[in-house]
């Protein structure tokens, strides 16, 4: 179908904004007249022009009577930019084809209604599944206020994330490590436990690819983080949030704040550890719509046991380690009937490694 062809093009354009527009959605727009594309655009960076406006400004001729193909319902409210529907109406467009409605309560259905009130014909739901999947992070955050959570880890073929001595550099290939930095660049925040900071002293920044540095979040219930840790440096380039509890010493809290680090006081769960679900809610309140979890095993186990992650990416290297550290501890599962189901979205190679990209089923999403 011709609508699918032009919407596919809009989806391709939208993906160009990946890693730069969050917490806004990725959006692409194609303007067609007499079967020809006369304008294209996509949302390039957060706070800058939206896809529809960029497409209008790139148009090569009059837009009177044209058809707009846009992956997400055009906005109808004033945010960092004026409403896109107003520009579409002013352009003289006759028809707007929309991939999917916007879940944002400030927009949902209102953009469509306003276009219709001004005589613009509307069609909604072209390649809807693809358009929703493109912005799965945005949809989750808009409907729940809780960030989309991705767990990523590298393991050996026999399921070890480190040797028995804790050595882990490097399990995965150089290509996989570059992919890991790509993942960092498209998430608003990266989360690790204090054990990872103490043992590996990572930067948790984007260095191997072009992109934004995520906000670094360290889970540290008793504030054991070394004050010379790399994640505490250069807060201008990448800010750091340390989630801790009342068990932390006030003097150290003061020194960390003096370094420009945000110390976030959080609740403890029944086992005395930080309540990760409540922490995620706090991160959502800070407009962090997506979180990449890189370890360690304790954090990953706690998240999976609580069925919190939305996405799980396992990078498996063709290596054997024997006895060592497993990515997951006890989940309380005694029967395979109670195992956690995953939906495999993609399988691909990075160097010698195999990457399996999955989604976790939640509640009603579990297949019968």
XYZ file of C-alpha atoms in Angstrom:
368
model
C 0.000 0.000 0.000
C 1.139 3.512 -0.789
C 0.458 4.691 2.778
C 2.792 2.000 4.140
C 5.551 3.094 1.768
C 5.532 6.704 2.913
C 5.087 5.770 6.585
C 8.089 3.452 6.326
C 10.088 6.398 5.068
C 8.866 8.488 8.021
C 9.965 5.711 10.396
C 13.434 5.675 8.842
C 13.696 9.423 9.374
C 12.466 9.178 12.962
C 15.238 6.722 13.863
C 17.817 9.388 13.000
C 16.890 11.129 16.257
C 17.697 8.099 18.427
C 19.803 9.076 21.417
C 19.286 12.831 20.976
C 15.584 13.597 21.539
C 14.785 11.838 24.829
C 12.658 12.265 26.868
C 10.735 13.320 23.762
C 9.731 10.609 21.275
C 11.435 9.934 17.964
C 9.193 11.267 15.201
C 9.511 11.389 11.421
C 7.391 13.239 8.873
C 7.042 12.980 5.094
C 4.973 15.426 3.021
C 3.554 14.104 -0.260
C 1.834 15.892 -3.128
C 0.690 14.287 -6.373
C 2.484 11.093 -5.360
C 5.819 12.898 -4.863
C 7.725 13.605 -1.658
C 8.083 17.376 -1.413
C 9.261 17.659 2.192
C 10.872 15.549 4.903
C 11.909 16.082 8.495
C 12.489 14.445 11.859
C 12.881 15.546 15.471
C 16.642 15.982 15.694
C 17.332 17.118 19.266
C 15.388 17.667 22.450
C 14.174 21.258 22.651
C 14.534 21.871 18.912
C 11.984 21.809 16.067
C 9.632 18.863 15.770
C 9.451 16.585 12.740
C 6.422 18.246 11.151
C 7.902 21.733 11.402
C 11.228 20.590 9.962
C 9.439 18.876 7.073
C 7.417 22.027 6.359
C 10.539 24.171 6.363
C 12.281 21.724 4.024
C 9.396 21.629 1.543
C 10.241 22.417 -2.065
C 6.838 23.765 -3.119
C 3.420 24.898 -1.872
C 1.879 22.540 0.685
C -1.728 23.382 -0.212
C -3.623 20.112 -0.619
C -0.648 17.984 0.468
C -0.675 14.826 2.587
C 1.412 14.573 5.771
C 2.682 11.181 6.927
C 3.779 11.375 10.558
C 4.746 8.499 12.863
C 3.124 10.012 15.981
C 0.107 12.234 16.520
C 1.138 15.898 16.060
C 1.303 17.887 19.292
C -1.376 20.450 20.087
C 0.123 22.104 23.162
C 2.811 24.690 23.813
C 5.978 23.082 25.194
C 9.522 24.005 24.278
C 8.147 24.589 20.761
C 4.759 25.799 19.417
C 2.023 23.267 18.532
C 2.728 21.304 15.359
C -0.965 21.062 14.459
C -1.110 24.836 14.013
C 1.706 24.746 11.456
C 0.048 21.860 9.607
C -3.270 23.709 9.456
C -1.557 26.934 8.306
C 0.234 24.991 5.549
C -3.054 24.134 3.849
C -2.638 20.375 4.227
C -5.642 18.331 3.107
C -4.821 14.981 4.665
C -2.763 13.706 7.598
C -1.835 10.033 7.989
C -0.756 9.181 11.544
C 1.102 6.066 12.636
C -0.196 6.046 16.206
C -1.894 8.313 18.718
C 0.281 10.010 21.347
C 0.002 8.579 24.904
C 0.991 11.937 26.410
C -2.167 13.197 28.179
C -1.327 16.714 26.975
C -1.637 15.492 23.382
C -3.592 12.238 23.182
C -6.456 12.703 20.732
C -6.334 16.488 20.930
C -4.047 16.930 17.956
C -6.287 14.689 15.867
C -9.429 16.501 17.003
C -8.035 19.951 16.217
C -6.977 18.916 12.715
C -10.446 17.505 12.054
C -12.106 20.672 13.346
C -10.156 22.606 10.715
C -11.251 20.372 7.850
C -8.147 18.186 7.619
C -8.916 14.535 6.839
C -7.263 12.056 9.204
C -6.207 8.431 9.010
C -4.757 6.804 12.141
C -3.057 3.425 12.571
C -0.814 2.999 9.543
C 2.073 0.714 10.603
C 0.879 1.323 14.143
C 2.778 -1.583 15.700
C 6.056 -0.401 14.170
C 5.411 3.190 15.259
C 4.640 2.150 18.833
C 7.650 -0.152 18.998
C 9.921 2.653 17.812
C 8.973 4.636 20.912
C 8.457 1.841 23.437
C 10.441 3.837 25.993
C 8.280 6.924 25.536
C 5.021 4.969 25.695
C 6.018 3.244 28.951
C 7.176 6.486 30.574
C 4.139 8.508 29.473
C 1.651 5.929 30.745
C 3.349 5.029 34.053
C 5.818 7.779 34.962
C 8.376 5.011 35.542
C 11.466 4.726 33.310
C 11.813 1.962 30.733
C 14.406 -0.419 32.181
C 16.967 -2.284 30.068
C 19.261 -4.853 31.667
C 22.430 -5.574 29.701
C 25.208 -8.002 30.559
C 28.052 -9.898 28.925
C 28.560 -13.546 29.796
C 30.578 -16.572 28.790
C 28.910 -19.481 27.026
C 28.620 -21.243 30.389
C 26.865 -18.231 31.914
C 29.576 -16.455 33.874
C 29.938 -12.671 34.105
C 33.297 -12.997 35.872
C 35.717 -15.671 37.010
C 35.745 -17.015 40.560
C 38.245 -14.261 41.424
C 35.943 -11.560 40.022
C 37.987 -10.895 36.871
C 35.835 -9.853 33.896
C 37.924 -7.764 31.481
C 37.124 -8.594 28.869
C 34.452 -11.225 28.368
C 32.998 -9.640 25.257
C 34.564 -8.503 21.996
C 35.561 -4.964 21.072
C 32.527 -4.819 18.781
C 30.240 -5.753 21.684
C 31.788 -3.098 23.891
C 31.110 -0.517 21.209
C 27.513 -1.743 21.060
C 27.321 -1.309 24.843
C 28.311 2.330 24.415
C 25.623 2.727 21.760
C 23.123 1.487 24.325
C 24.428 3.992 26.848
C 23.982 6.803 24.350
C 20.268 6.069 23.834
C 19.366 5.806 27.526
C 18.797 8.734 29.861
C 20.517 7.022 32.771
C 22.883 4.137 33.507
C 22.572 2.274 36.805
C 25.075 0.108 38.672
C 25.626 -1.135 42.198
C 28.397 0.168 44.393
C 30.201 -3.187 44.096
C 30.700 -2.545 40.388
C 32.132 0.902 41.141
C 34.495 -0.424 43.819
C 35.673 -3.415 41.777
C 35.808 -1.984 38.218
C 35.953 1.808 38.775
C 34.116 2.513 35.478
C 33.499 5.922 33.904
C 30.001 4.935 32.734
C 30.212 7.459 29.894
C 29.934 7.249 26.105
C 33.386 7.125 24.584
C 33.405 4.551 21.792
C 30.539 6.128 19.813
C 29.109 9.578 19.257
C 26.268 10.408 21.626
C 25.111 11.895 24.904
C 26.444 10.731 28.235
C 23.712 9.221 30.406
C 23.131 10.307 33.980
C 25.117 7.909 36.170
C 23.176 6.306 39.018
C 24.951 4.331 41.731
C 22.969 2.209 44.184
C 24.849 2.417 47.495
C 22.756 1.876 50.626
C 25.567 2.607 53.111
C 27.609 5.022 50.977
C 30.697 2.863 50.535
C 31.696 4.504 47.241
C 35.343 5.667 47.162
C 35.501 9.442 46.990
C 38.041 9.263 44.153
C 35.852 6.990 41.987
C 35.719 7.870 38.287
C 31.931 8.273 38.356
C 32.342 11.197 40.743
C 34.526 13.157 38.333
C 33.576 15.692 35.685
C 29.969 16.333 36.679
C 29.701 18.878 33.864
C 30.092 16.148 31.236
C 28.000 13.494 33.009
C 26.119 14.034 36.223
C 25.977 11.414 38.959
C 23.196 10.462 41.347
C 24.034 8.264 44.329
C 21.017 6.501 45.792
C 21.563 5.795 49.476
C 19.677 5.433 52.755
C 19.636 6.804 56.284
C 22.503 4.421 57.038
C 24.872 6.740 55.155
C 27.190 9.034 57.112
C 26.192 12.726 56.961
C 29.803 13.907 56.659
C 30.385 11.874 53.522
C 27.074 13.002 52.102
C 28.238 16.594 52.556
C 31.567 15.950 50.835
C 29.891 14.253 47.868
C 27.431 17.097 47.469
C 30.423 19.432 47.519
C 31.702 17.613 44.423
C 28.437 18.389 42.630
C 27.015 14.902 43.085
C 23.313 14.483 43.859
C 22.764 12.251 46.894
C 19.268 10.777 46.723
C 17.896 9.456 50.015
C 15.727 6.416 49.329
C 13.690 3.833 51.201
C 14.926 0.378 52.052
C 13.077 -2.799 51.137
C 12.377 -5.666 53.523
C 15.880 -7.115 53.103
C 17.509 -3.824 54.055
C 18.557 -2.963 50.512
C 17.413 0.026 48.507
C 13.871 -0.337 47.189
C 14.625 -0.342 43.464
C 11.022 0.187 42.373
C 10.780 3.347 44.488
C 14.171 4.467 43.205
C 12.936 4.157 39.621
C 9.906 6.271 40.476
C 12.250 8.955 41.828
C 14.332 8.807 38.644
C 11.146 9.224 36.625
C 10.338 12.353 38.618
C 13.695 13.678 37.429
C 12.498 13.193 33.827
C 14.797 10.211 33.229
C 12.619 8.121 30.929
C 14.972 5.178 30.366
C 17.542 3.381 32.499
C 20.266 0.994 31.339
C 21.351 -1.419 34.080
C 24.907 -2.728 33.751
C 25.310 -4.602 37.034
C 26.314 -6.138 39.177
C 24.768 -9.522 39.728
C 23.007 -8.466 42.938
C 21.261 -5.504 41.317
C 20.259 -7.526 38.245
C 18.950 -10.375 40.378
C 16.875 -8.014 42.530
C 15.365 -6.332 39.469
C 14.531 -9.578 37.683
C 13.144 -11.191 40.845
C 10.748 -8.229 41.134
C 9.886 -8.512 37.401
C 10.926 -4.876 36.907
C 12.979 -4.884 33.641
C 11.264 -4.253 30.333
C 14.171 -5.320 28.143
C 17.012 -7.769 28.686
C 20.059 -7.963 26.427
C 22.459 -10.869 26.846
C 25.815 -10.707 25.079
C 27.277 -14.216 25.002
C 30.951 -14.723 24.181
C 32.311 -18.048 22.860
C 34.355 -18.617 26.015
C 34.185 -20.983 28.992
C 35.085 -19.903 32.517
C 33.991 -22.818 34.660
C 33.336 -21.852 38.250
C 32.647 -18.151 38.498
C 30.066 -15.428 39.121
C 26.614 -15.971 37.608
C 24.551 -13.071 36.309
C 21.479 -14.168 38.299
C 21.227 -15.473 41.823
C 18.264 -17.193 43.414
C 14.925 -16.051 41.973
C 12.882 -18.377 44.146
C 11.884 -20.438 41.126
C 11.544 -24.167 41.865
C 9.622 -25.236 38.759
C 10.105 -24.452 35.085
C 6.376 -23.726 35.021
C 7.193 -20.615 37.047
C 10.185 -19.503 34.995
C 10.147 -15.970 33.612
C 9.072 -15.890 29.944
C 10.949 -13.700 27.469
C 10.066 -12.547 23.993
C 13.034 -12.653 21.636
C 13.006 -9.503 19.493
C 16.363 -9.888 17.758
C 19.435 -12.112 17.557
C 22.637 -10.863 15.921
C 26.417 -10.997 16.005
C 28.888 -8.487 17.374
C 32.361 -9.710 16.519
C 32.552 -13.292 17.780
C 29.711 -12.738 20.277
C 26.003 -13.513 19.957
C 23.575 -10.854 21.179
C 20.038 -11.819 22.195
C 17.678 -8.855 22.593
C 14.511 -9.733 24.524
C 11.505 -8.200 26.239
C 10.024 -9.434 29.497
C 6.377 -10.336 29.556
C 4.433 -8.518 32.243
C 1.200 -9.794 33.783
C -1.431 -9.998 31.019
C 1.285 -10.018 28.375
C 2.273 -13.574 29.290
C 1.126 -15.930 26.517
C -1.339 -18.646 27.508
